[in-house]
């Protein structure tokens, strides 16, 4: 036979339930902190691996930087030895490596051989142009890929899905430099009845425009390189989003949502798409990591004065400090972008990190 609980019994049990809730929250917080610590440790290891790779990788490139800098200039053996000593190329390889790591960790990326300027200053000068070009392109092709990928998956098997998928696969397989050259031939030089509408390269006309006229001039120069990056880049986001959403469309929770009388577009926006976003979030943050790296081929084809063109110039010497510094910046941006995506995962899906 059971007895009724007295107020005293209830009072004794309430604090226990509160304590259990607090313990659960504390345990969840500790799990998340351990998850964050693991990701930060992995990012630190990756960054060190980038430093090691950047140092040794570019030293296997054929060519002597000192001879490349003095090409066409009468230089004696003593002068060549002096230059090697000045740039630290006469030191043992292990000592060059330890000096490079010590300086890089303190923010000193060295001095460019060909420009005779700090690598950090050169990167800071070219970074805004790259962020402008690739930043606009990444925002456009991420939004376009998400929208078209969602529509294709939700209407899979229909004509629109087949067209979107076919175009995306075709553009994804096209080399960006080839597409850029094709756009220059058609829309810059002009072909047949199509006149040359856009400049062949550069970021501005150099005619001294200011204010809104300068903004329009830069935008005019951006059209073809941005179209090239968007055409090649949106396809990956579309295909990833389409695949993720197709995996979710057979879920019982969508059937339940429809049984409740929700409209089809509401089921898609509020239930299906949020659960399909995790793989696409990774893709978007990888694309954001590419913003700092820019596009070496596209910037070179369109003579865009960004980090991609600077990397090409440094690689042709080879300018070891500049190449290494740019490689560290490119890889570091990717590591940071992936780290941010990893830290956001538990907020989007609480099952991650447990």
Short mmCIF file of C-alpha atoms in Angstrom, two decimals:
data_model
loop_
_atom_site.label_atom_id
_atom_site.label_comp_id
_atom_site.label_asym_id
_atom_site.label_seq_id
_atom_site.Cartn_x
_atom_site.Cartn_y
_atom_site.Cartn_z
CA UNK A 1 0.00 0.00 0.00
CA UNK A 2 1.33 3.42 -0.97
CA UNK A 3 1.22 6.55 1.15
CA UNK A 4 0.80 10.12 0.04
CA UNK A 5 3.91 12.31 -0.02
CA UNK A 6 4.01 14.97 2.63
CA UNK A 7 5.19 18.56 1.90
CA UNK A 8 8.36 17.75 3.81
CA UNK A 9 9.05 14.82 1.50
CA UNK A 10 8.54 17.05 -1.54
CA UNK A 11 10.86 19.69 -0.10
CA UNK A 12 13.54 17.06 0.44
CA UNK A 13 13.31 15.79 -3.14
CA UNK A 14 13.20 19.14 -4.99
CA UNK A 15 16.83 20.13 -4.29
CA UNK A 16 17.94 16.72 -5.55
CA UNK A 17 16.28 17.34 -8.93
CA UNK A 18 17.82 20.83 -9.12
CA UNK A 19 21.23 19.42 -8.29
CA UNK A 20 20.82 16.76 -10.97
CA UNK A 21 20.01 19.47 -13.56
CA UNK A 22 23.02 21.53 -12.54
CA UNK A 23 25.26 18.47 -12.71
CA UNK A 24 23.97 17.70 -16.21
CA UNK A 25 24.70 21.25 -17.36
CA UNK A 26 28.15 21.12 -15.79
CA UNK A 27 28.88 17.79 -17.48
CA UNK A 28 27.78 19.18 -20.85
CA UNK A 29 29.98 22.24 -20.38
CA UNK A 30 32.98 20.09 -19.49
CA UNK A 31 32.38 17.92 -22.54
CA UNK A 32 32.31 20.98 -24.77
CA UNK A 33 35.47 22.40 -23.16
CA UNK A 34 37.28 19.09 -23.73
CA UNK A 35 36.04 19.14 -27.32
CA UNK A 36 37.32 22.73 -27.79
CA UNK A 37 40.68 21.86 -26.21
CA UNK A 38 41.08 18.90 -28.55
CA UNK A 39 40.30 21.02 -31.61
CA UNK A 40 42.68 23.80 -30.50
CA UNK A 41 45.42 21.23 -29.96
CA UNK A 42 44.81 19.77 -33.40
CA UNK A 43 44.96 23.24 -34.96
CA UNK A 44 48.28 23.95 -33.21
CA UNK A 45 49.76 20.69 -34.49
CA UNK A 46 48.50 21.47 -37.99
CA UNK A 47 50.08 24.92 -37.87
CA UNK A 48 53.43 23.47 -36.84
CA UNK A 49 53.17 20.96 -39.68
CA UNK A 50 52.56 23.88 -42.05
CA UNK A 51 55.73 25.61 -40.82
CA UNK A 52 57.78 22.44 -41.40
CA UNK A 53 56.23 21.84 -44.81
CA UNK A 54 56.62 25.45 -45.96
CA UNK A 55 60.32 25.43 -45.10
CA UNK A 56 61.35 22.15 -46.72
CA UNK A 57 58.87 22.03 -49.62
CA UNK A 58 60.09 25.14 -51.39
CA UNK A 59 63.75 24.28 -50.94
CA UNK A 60 63.39 21.44 -53.42
CA UNK A 61 62.38 23.90 -56.14
CA UNK A 62 65.18 24.02 -58.72
CA UNK A 63 67.02 27.30 -59.00
CA UNK A 64 69.37 29.49 -57.00
CA UNK A 65 67.60 32.56 -55.55
CA UNK A 66 70.82 34.60 -55.49
CA UNK A 67 71.64 33.84 -59.12
CA UNK A 68 68.05 34.56 -60.12
CA UNK A 69 68.20 37.98 -58.44
CA UNK A 70 71.48 38.87 -60.13
CA UNK A 71 70.49 37.49 -63.55
CA UNK A 72 71.89 39.74 -66.27
CA UNK A 73 74.04 41.66 -63.78
CA UNK A 74 77.81 41.03 -63.77
CA UNK A 75 78.44 39.56 -60.31
CA UNK A 76 81.64 38.11 -58.92
CA UNK A 77 81.86 34.98 -56.81
CA UNK A 78 82.67 37.11 -53.77
CA UNK A 79 79.55 39.20 -54.29
CA UNK A 80 77.42 36.05 -54.64
CA UNK A 81 78.89 34.71 -51.40
CA UNK A 82 78.13 38.01 -49.67
CA UNK A 83 74.51 37.89 -50.81
CA UNK A 84 74.15 34.30 -49.61
CA UNK A 85 75.58 35.26 -46.25
CA UNK A 86 73.29 38.31 -46.09
CA UNK A 87 70.19 36.17 -46.67
CA UNK A 88 71.39 33.38 -44.39
CA UNK A 89 71.64 30.84 -47.21
CA UNK A 90 75.18 29.88 -46.16
CA UNK A 91 73.98 28.50 -42.80
CA UNK A 92 73.36 24.77 -42.22
CA UNK A 93 69.83 23.70 -43.12
CA UNK A 94 68.88 22.84 -39.53
CA UNK A 95 69.96 26.30 -38.37
CA UNK A 96 67.99 27.97 -41.16
CA UNK A 97 64.96 25.94 -40.04
CA UNK A 98 65.21 26.84 -36.35
CA UNK A 99 65.72 30.52 -37.19
CA UNK A 100 62.74 30.43 -39.52
CA UNK A 101 60.43 28.80 -36.94
CA UNK A 102 61.53 31.19 -34.17
CA UNK A 103 60.88 34.24 -36.33
CA UNK A 104 57.60 32.91 -37.74
CA UNK A 105 56.19 32.20 -34.28
CA UNK A 106 57.03 35.77 -33.29
CA UNK A 107 55.26 37.15 -36.38
CA UNK A 108 58.39 37.84 -38.44
CA UNK A 109 58.05 36.15 -41.84
CA UNK A 110 61.40 37.38 -43.07
CA UNK A 111 62.49 39.77 -45.83
CA UNK A 112 61.70 39.28 -49.51
CA UNK A 113 64.72 38.65 -51.71
CA UNK A 114 63.40 40.43 -54.79
CA UNK A 115 61.45 43.30 -53.19
CA UNK A 116 63.88 43.86 -50.29
CA UNK A 117 60.91 44.51 -47.99
CA UNK A 118 59.39 42.65 -45.02
CA UNK A 119 57.15 39.81 -46.15
CA UNK A 120 54.44 40.85 -43.68
CA UNK A 121 54.23 44.33 -45.23
CA UNK A 122 54.00 42.93 -48.76
CA UNK A 123 51.19 40.59 -47.73
CA UNK A 124 49.35 43.43 -45.96
CA UNK A 125 49.55 45.56 -49.12
CA UNK A 126 48.09 42.88 -51.39
CA UNK A 127 45.58 41.34 -48.98
CA UNK A 128 42.74 43.92 -49.45
CA UNK A 129 42.57 43.28 -53.21
CA UNK A 130 42.36 39.51 -52.66
CA UNK A 131 39.74 39.84 -49.91
CA UNK A 132 37.64 42.05 -52.17
CA UNK A 133 37.74 39.74 -55.17
CA UNK A 134 37.47 36.32 -53.54
CA UNK A 135 35.27 37.56 -50.69
CA UNK A 136 32.58 38.75 -53.11
CA UNK A 137 32.92 35.56 -55.15
CA UNK A 138 32.65 33.25 -52.11
CA UNK A 139 29.54 35.01 -50.80
CA UNK A 140 27.88 34.83 -54.22
CA UNK A 141 28.67 31.21 -55.05
CA UNK A 142 27.92 29.97 -51.52
CA UNK A 143 24.48 31.58 -51.57
CA UNK A 144 23.83 30.41 -55.13
CA UNK A 145 25.00 26.87 -54.37
CA UNK A 146 22.85 26.61 -51.23
CA UNK A 147 19.74 27.87 -53.00
CA UNK A 148 20.11 25.77 -56.14
CA UNK A 149 21.23 22.70 -54.17
CA UNK A 150 18.15 22.90 -51.96
CA UNK A 151 15.83 23.34 -54.94
CA UNK A 152 17.45 20.48 -56.87
CA UNK A 153 17.23 18.04 -53.96
CA UNK A 154 13.64 18.94 -53.11
CA UNK A 155 12.64 18.43 -56.76
CA UNK A 156 15.07 15.60 -57.49
CA UNK A 157 14.53 13.65 -60.68
CA UNK A 158 12.71 16.50 -62.41
CA UNK A 159 13.97 18.49 -65.39
CA UNK A 160 15.22 21.40 -63.28
CA UNK A 161 17.26 19.07 -61.07
CA UNK A 162 18.82 17.36 -64.08
CA UNK A 163 19.75 20.70 -65.68
CA UNK A 164 21.21 22.13 -62.46
CA UNK A 165 23.22 18.99 -61.73
CA UNK A 166 24.49 18.71 -65.31
CA UNK A 167 25.59 22.35 -65.46
CA UNK A 168 27.22 22.12 -62.03
CA UNK A 169 29.19 18.99 -62.93
CA UNK A 170 30.31 20.57 -66.21
CA UNK A 171 31.50 23.82 -64.63
CA UNK A 172 33.16 22.00 -61.73
CA UNK A 173 35.33 20.10 -64.22
CA UNK A 174 36.36 23.24 -66.14
CA UNK A 175 39.82 24.65 -65.24
CA UNK A 176 39.39 28.16 -63.86
CA UNK A 177 42.25 29.62 -65.91
CA UNK A 178 40.76 28.22 -69.14
CA UNK A 179 37.34 29.68 -68.37
CA UNK A 180 38.97 33.02 -67.50
CA UNK A 181 40.85 33.11 -70.81
CA UNK A 182 37.64 32.22 -72.66
CA UNK A 183 35.76 35.07 -70.97
CA UNK A 184 38.57 37.50 -71.86
CA UNK A 185 38.44 36.44 -75.51
CA UNK A 186 34.65 36.76 -75.71
CA UNK A 187 33.86 39.73 -73.46
CA UNK A 188 37.11 41.73 -73.36
CA UNK A 189 38.57 41.34 -76.83
CA UNK A 190 35.22 40.72 -78.47
CA UNK A 191 34.23 38.04 -80.93
CA UNK A 192 31.75 38.27 -83.82
CA UNK A 193 28.80 40.48 -82.89
CA UNK A 194 29.86 40.57 -79.21
CA UNK A 195 31.90 43.75 -78.53
CA UNK A 196 34.60 44.02 -75.89
CA UNK A 197 32.68 45.13 -72.80
CA UNK A 198 35.14 44.58 -69.95
CA UNK A 199 38.84 45.28 -69.33
CA UNK A 200 41.30 42.46 -69.89
CA UNK A 201 42.93 42.74 -66.46
CA UNK A 202 43.99 44.83 -63.52
CA UNK A 203 41.96 46.29 -60.69
CA UNK A 204 41.52 49.84 -61.95
CA UNK A 205 41.99 51.94 -65.08
CA UNK A 206 44.58 54.21 -63.47
CA UNK A 207 42.96 57.38 -64.79
CA UNK A 208 42.67 59.00 -61.38
CA UNK A 209 38.99 58.42 -60.60
CA UNK A 210 37.85 59.13 -57.05
CA UNK A 211 34.74 58.54 -54.99
CA UNK A 212 31.84 56.72 -56.60
CA UNK A 213 33.49 56.78 -60.03
CA UNK A 214 36.43 54.82 -58.58
CA UNK A 215 34.04 52.26 -57.04
CA UNK A 216 32.35 51.77 -60.42
CA UNK A 217 35.74 51.42 -62.11
CA UNK A 218 36.85 48.69 -59.68
CA UNK A 219 33.48 46.93 -60.00
CA UNK A 220 33.84 47.03 -63.80
CA UNK A 221 37.24 45.31 -63.53
CA UNK A 222 35.86 42.73 -61.07
CA UNK A 223 33.06 41.40 -63.28
CA UNK A 224 34.97 38.80 -65.31
CA UNK A 225 37.19 37.40 -62.52
CA UNK A 226 34.21 37.20 -60.14
CA UNK A 227 32.10 35.45 -62.80
CA UNK A 228 34.97 32.99 -63.34
CA UNK A 229 35.26 32.18 -59.62
CA UNK A 230 31.48 31.93 -59.14
CA UNK A 231 30.99 29.69 -62.18
CA UNK A 232 33.64 27.24 -60.99
CA UNK A 233 32.94 27.51 -57.24
CA UNK A 234 29.16 27.30 -56.87
CA UNK A 235 28.98 23.78 -58.27
CA UNK A 236 30.71 22.17 -55.28
CA UNK A 237 28.37 23.81 -52.77
CA UNK A 238 25.34 22.85 -54.87
CA UNK A 239 26.33 19.19 -55.09
CA UNK A 240 27.17 18.90 -51.37
CA UNK A 241 23.92 20.58 -50.30
CA UNK A 242 21.89 18.48 -52.73
CA UNK A 243 23.43 15.23 -51.46
CA UNK A 244 22.96 16.16 -47.78
CA UNK A 245 19.33 17.16 -48.27
CA UNK A 246 18.56 13.98 -50.21
CA UNK A 247 19.84 11.96 -47.23
CA UNK A 248 17.44 13.84 -44.93
CA UNK A 249 14.36 13.63 -47.12
CA UNK A 250 13.54 10.08 -46.07
CA UNK A 251 13.49 10.96 -42.37
CA UNK A 252 10.44 10.11 -40.26
CA UNK A 253 10.45 13.59 -38.73
CA UNK A 254 9.58 15.08 -42.14
CA UNK A 255 6.63 12.70 -42.47
CA UNK A 256 5.50 13.74 -38.99
CA UNK A 257 5.82 17.43 -39.91
CA UNK A 258 3.67 16.91 -43.00
CA UNK A 259 1.13 14.93 -40.98
CA UNK A 260 0.75 17.96 -38.72
CA UNK A 261 -0.46 19.92 -41.74
CA UNK A 262 2.64 22.03 -42.36
CA UNK A 263 3.11 23.38 -45.86
CA UNK A 264 5.82 21.81 -48.01
CA UNK A 265 7.99 24.93 -48.07
CA UNK A 266 7.78 25.20 -44.27
CA UNK A 267 8.84 21.55 -43.89
CA UNK A 268 11.80 22.26 -46.15
CA UNK A 269 12.91 25.53 -44.50
CA UNK A 270 12.35 24.71 -40.84
CA UNK A 271 13.05 20.99 -40.67
CA UNK A 272 14.91 19.50 -43.63
CA UNK A 273 17.42 22.25 -44.52
CA UNK A 274 18.73 22.91 -40.96
CA UNK A 275 19.48 19.19 -40.51
CA UNK A 276 21.27 19.02 -43.87
CA UNK A 277 23.52 22.01 -43.20
CA UNK A 278 26.42 20.37 -41.32
CA UNK A 279 28.37 19.14 -44.37
CA UNK A 280 27.59 22.37 -46.20
CA UNK A 281 28.81 24.46 -43.25
CA UNK A 282 32.16 22.70 -43.58
CA UNK A 283 32.22 23.54 -47.28
CA UNK A 284 31.31 27.18 -46.66
CA UNK A 285 34.06 27.65 -44.07
CA UNK A 286 36.58 25.96 -46.35
CA UNK A 287 35.56 28.48 -49.00
CA UNK A 288 35.99 31.29 -46.47
CA UNK A 289 39.48 29.95 -45.78
CA UNK A 290 40.18 30.31 -49.49
CA UNK A 291 39.32 34.02 -49.28
CA UNK A 292 42.78 34.82 -47.88
CA UNK A 293 44.50 32.47 -50.32
CA UNK A 294 42.68 33.94 -53.25
CA UNK A 295 42.95 32.18 -56.58
CA UNK A 296 46.46 32.08 -57.98
CA UNK A 297 45.38 31.09 -61.48
CA UNK A 298 42.47 33.53 -61.79
CA UNK A 299 44.44 36.45 -60.32
CA UNK A 300 47.32 35.69 -62.68
CA UNK A 301 45.09 35.44 -65.76
CA UNK A 302 43.33 38.72 -64.97
CA UNK A 303 46.46 40.48 -63.62
CA UNK A 304 44.64 41.11 -60.35
CA UNK A 305 47.04 42.74 -57.83
CA UNK A 306 46.37 40.31 -54.97
CA UNK A 307 48.12 37.58 -53.02
CA UNK A 308 47.66 35.04 -55.81
CA UNK A 309 49.64 37.14 -58.27
CA UNK A 310 52.23 37.87 -55.60
CA UNK A 311 52.66 34.15 -54.95
CA UNK A 312 53.19 33.52 -58.67
CA UNK A 313 55.88 36.24 -58.78
CA UNK A 314 57.61 34.84 -55.70
CA UNK A 315 57.53 31.30 -57.06
CA UNK A 316 59.19 32.29 -60.32
CA UNK A 317 62.43 33.49 -58.60
CA UNK A 318 62.12 31.56 -56.17
CA UNK A 319 61.79 34.15 -53.41
CA UNK A 320 61.90 31.71 -50.48
CA UNK A 321 60.85 34.03 -47.60
CA UNK A 322 57.92 35.41 -49.60
CA UNK A 323 56.80 31.99 -50.84
CA UNK A 324 57.03 30.54 -47.33
CA UNK A 325 55.19 33.48 -45.78
CA UNK A 326 52.36 33.29 -48.29
CA UNK A 327 52.10 29.52 -47.85
CA UNK A 328 51.81 29.95 -44.07
CA UNK A 329 49.11 32.63 -44.50
CA UNK A 330 47.14 30.51 -46.98
CA UNK A 331 47.32 27.34 -44.88
CA UNK A 332 46.76 29.24 -41.62
CA UNK A 333 43.55 30.75 -43.00
CA UNK A 334 42.30 27.27 -43.87
CA UNK A 335 43.18 25.94 -40.41
CA UNK A 336 41.37 28.83 -38.69
CA UNK A 337 38.31 28.43 -40.92
CA UNK A 338 38.11 24.70 -40.19
CA UNK A 339 38.58 25.37 -36.47
CA UNK A 340 35.67 27.83 -36.43
CA UNK A 341 33.49 25.30 -38.26
CA UNK A 342 34.42 22.59 -35.74
CA UNK A 343 33.58 24.89 -32.81
CA UNK A 344 30.19 25.72 -34.34
CA UNK A 345 29.18 22.10 -34.92
CA UNK A 346 28.04 21.43 -31.31
CA UNK A 347 25.89 24.55 -31.46
CA UNK A 348 24.18 23.33 -34.65
CA UNK A 349 23.94 19.67 -33.53
CA UNK A 350 24.33 18.92 -29.77
CA UNK A 351 25.27 15.32 -30.59
CA UNK A 352 28.62 16.50 -31.96
CA UNK A 353 31.39 16.48 -29.37
CA UNK A 354 29.77 13.99 -27.00
#
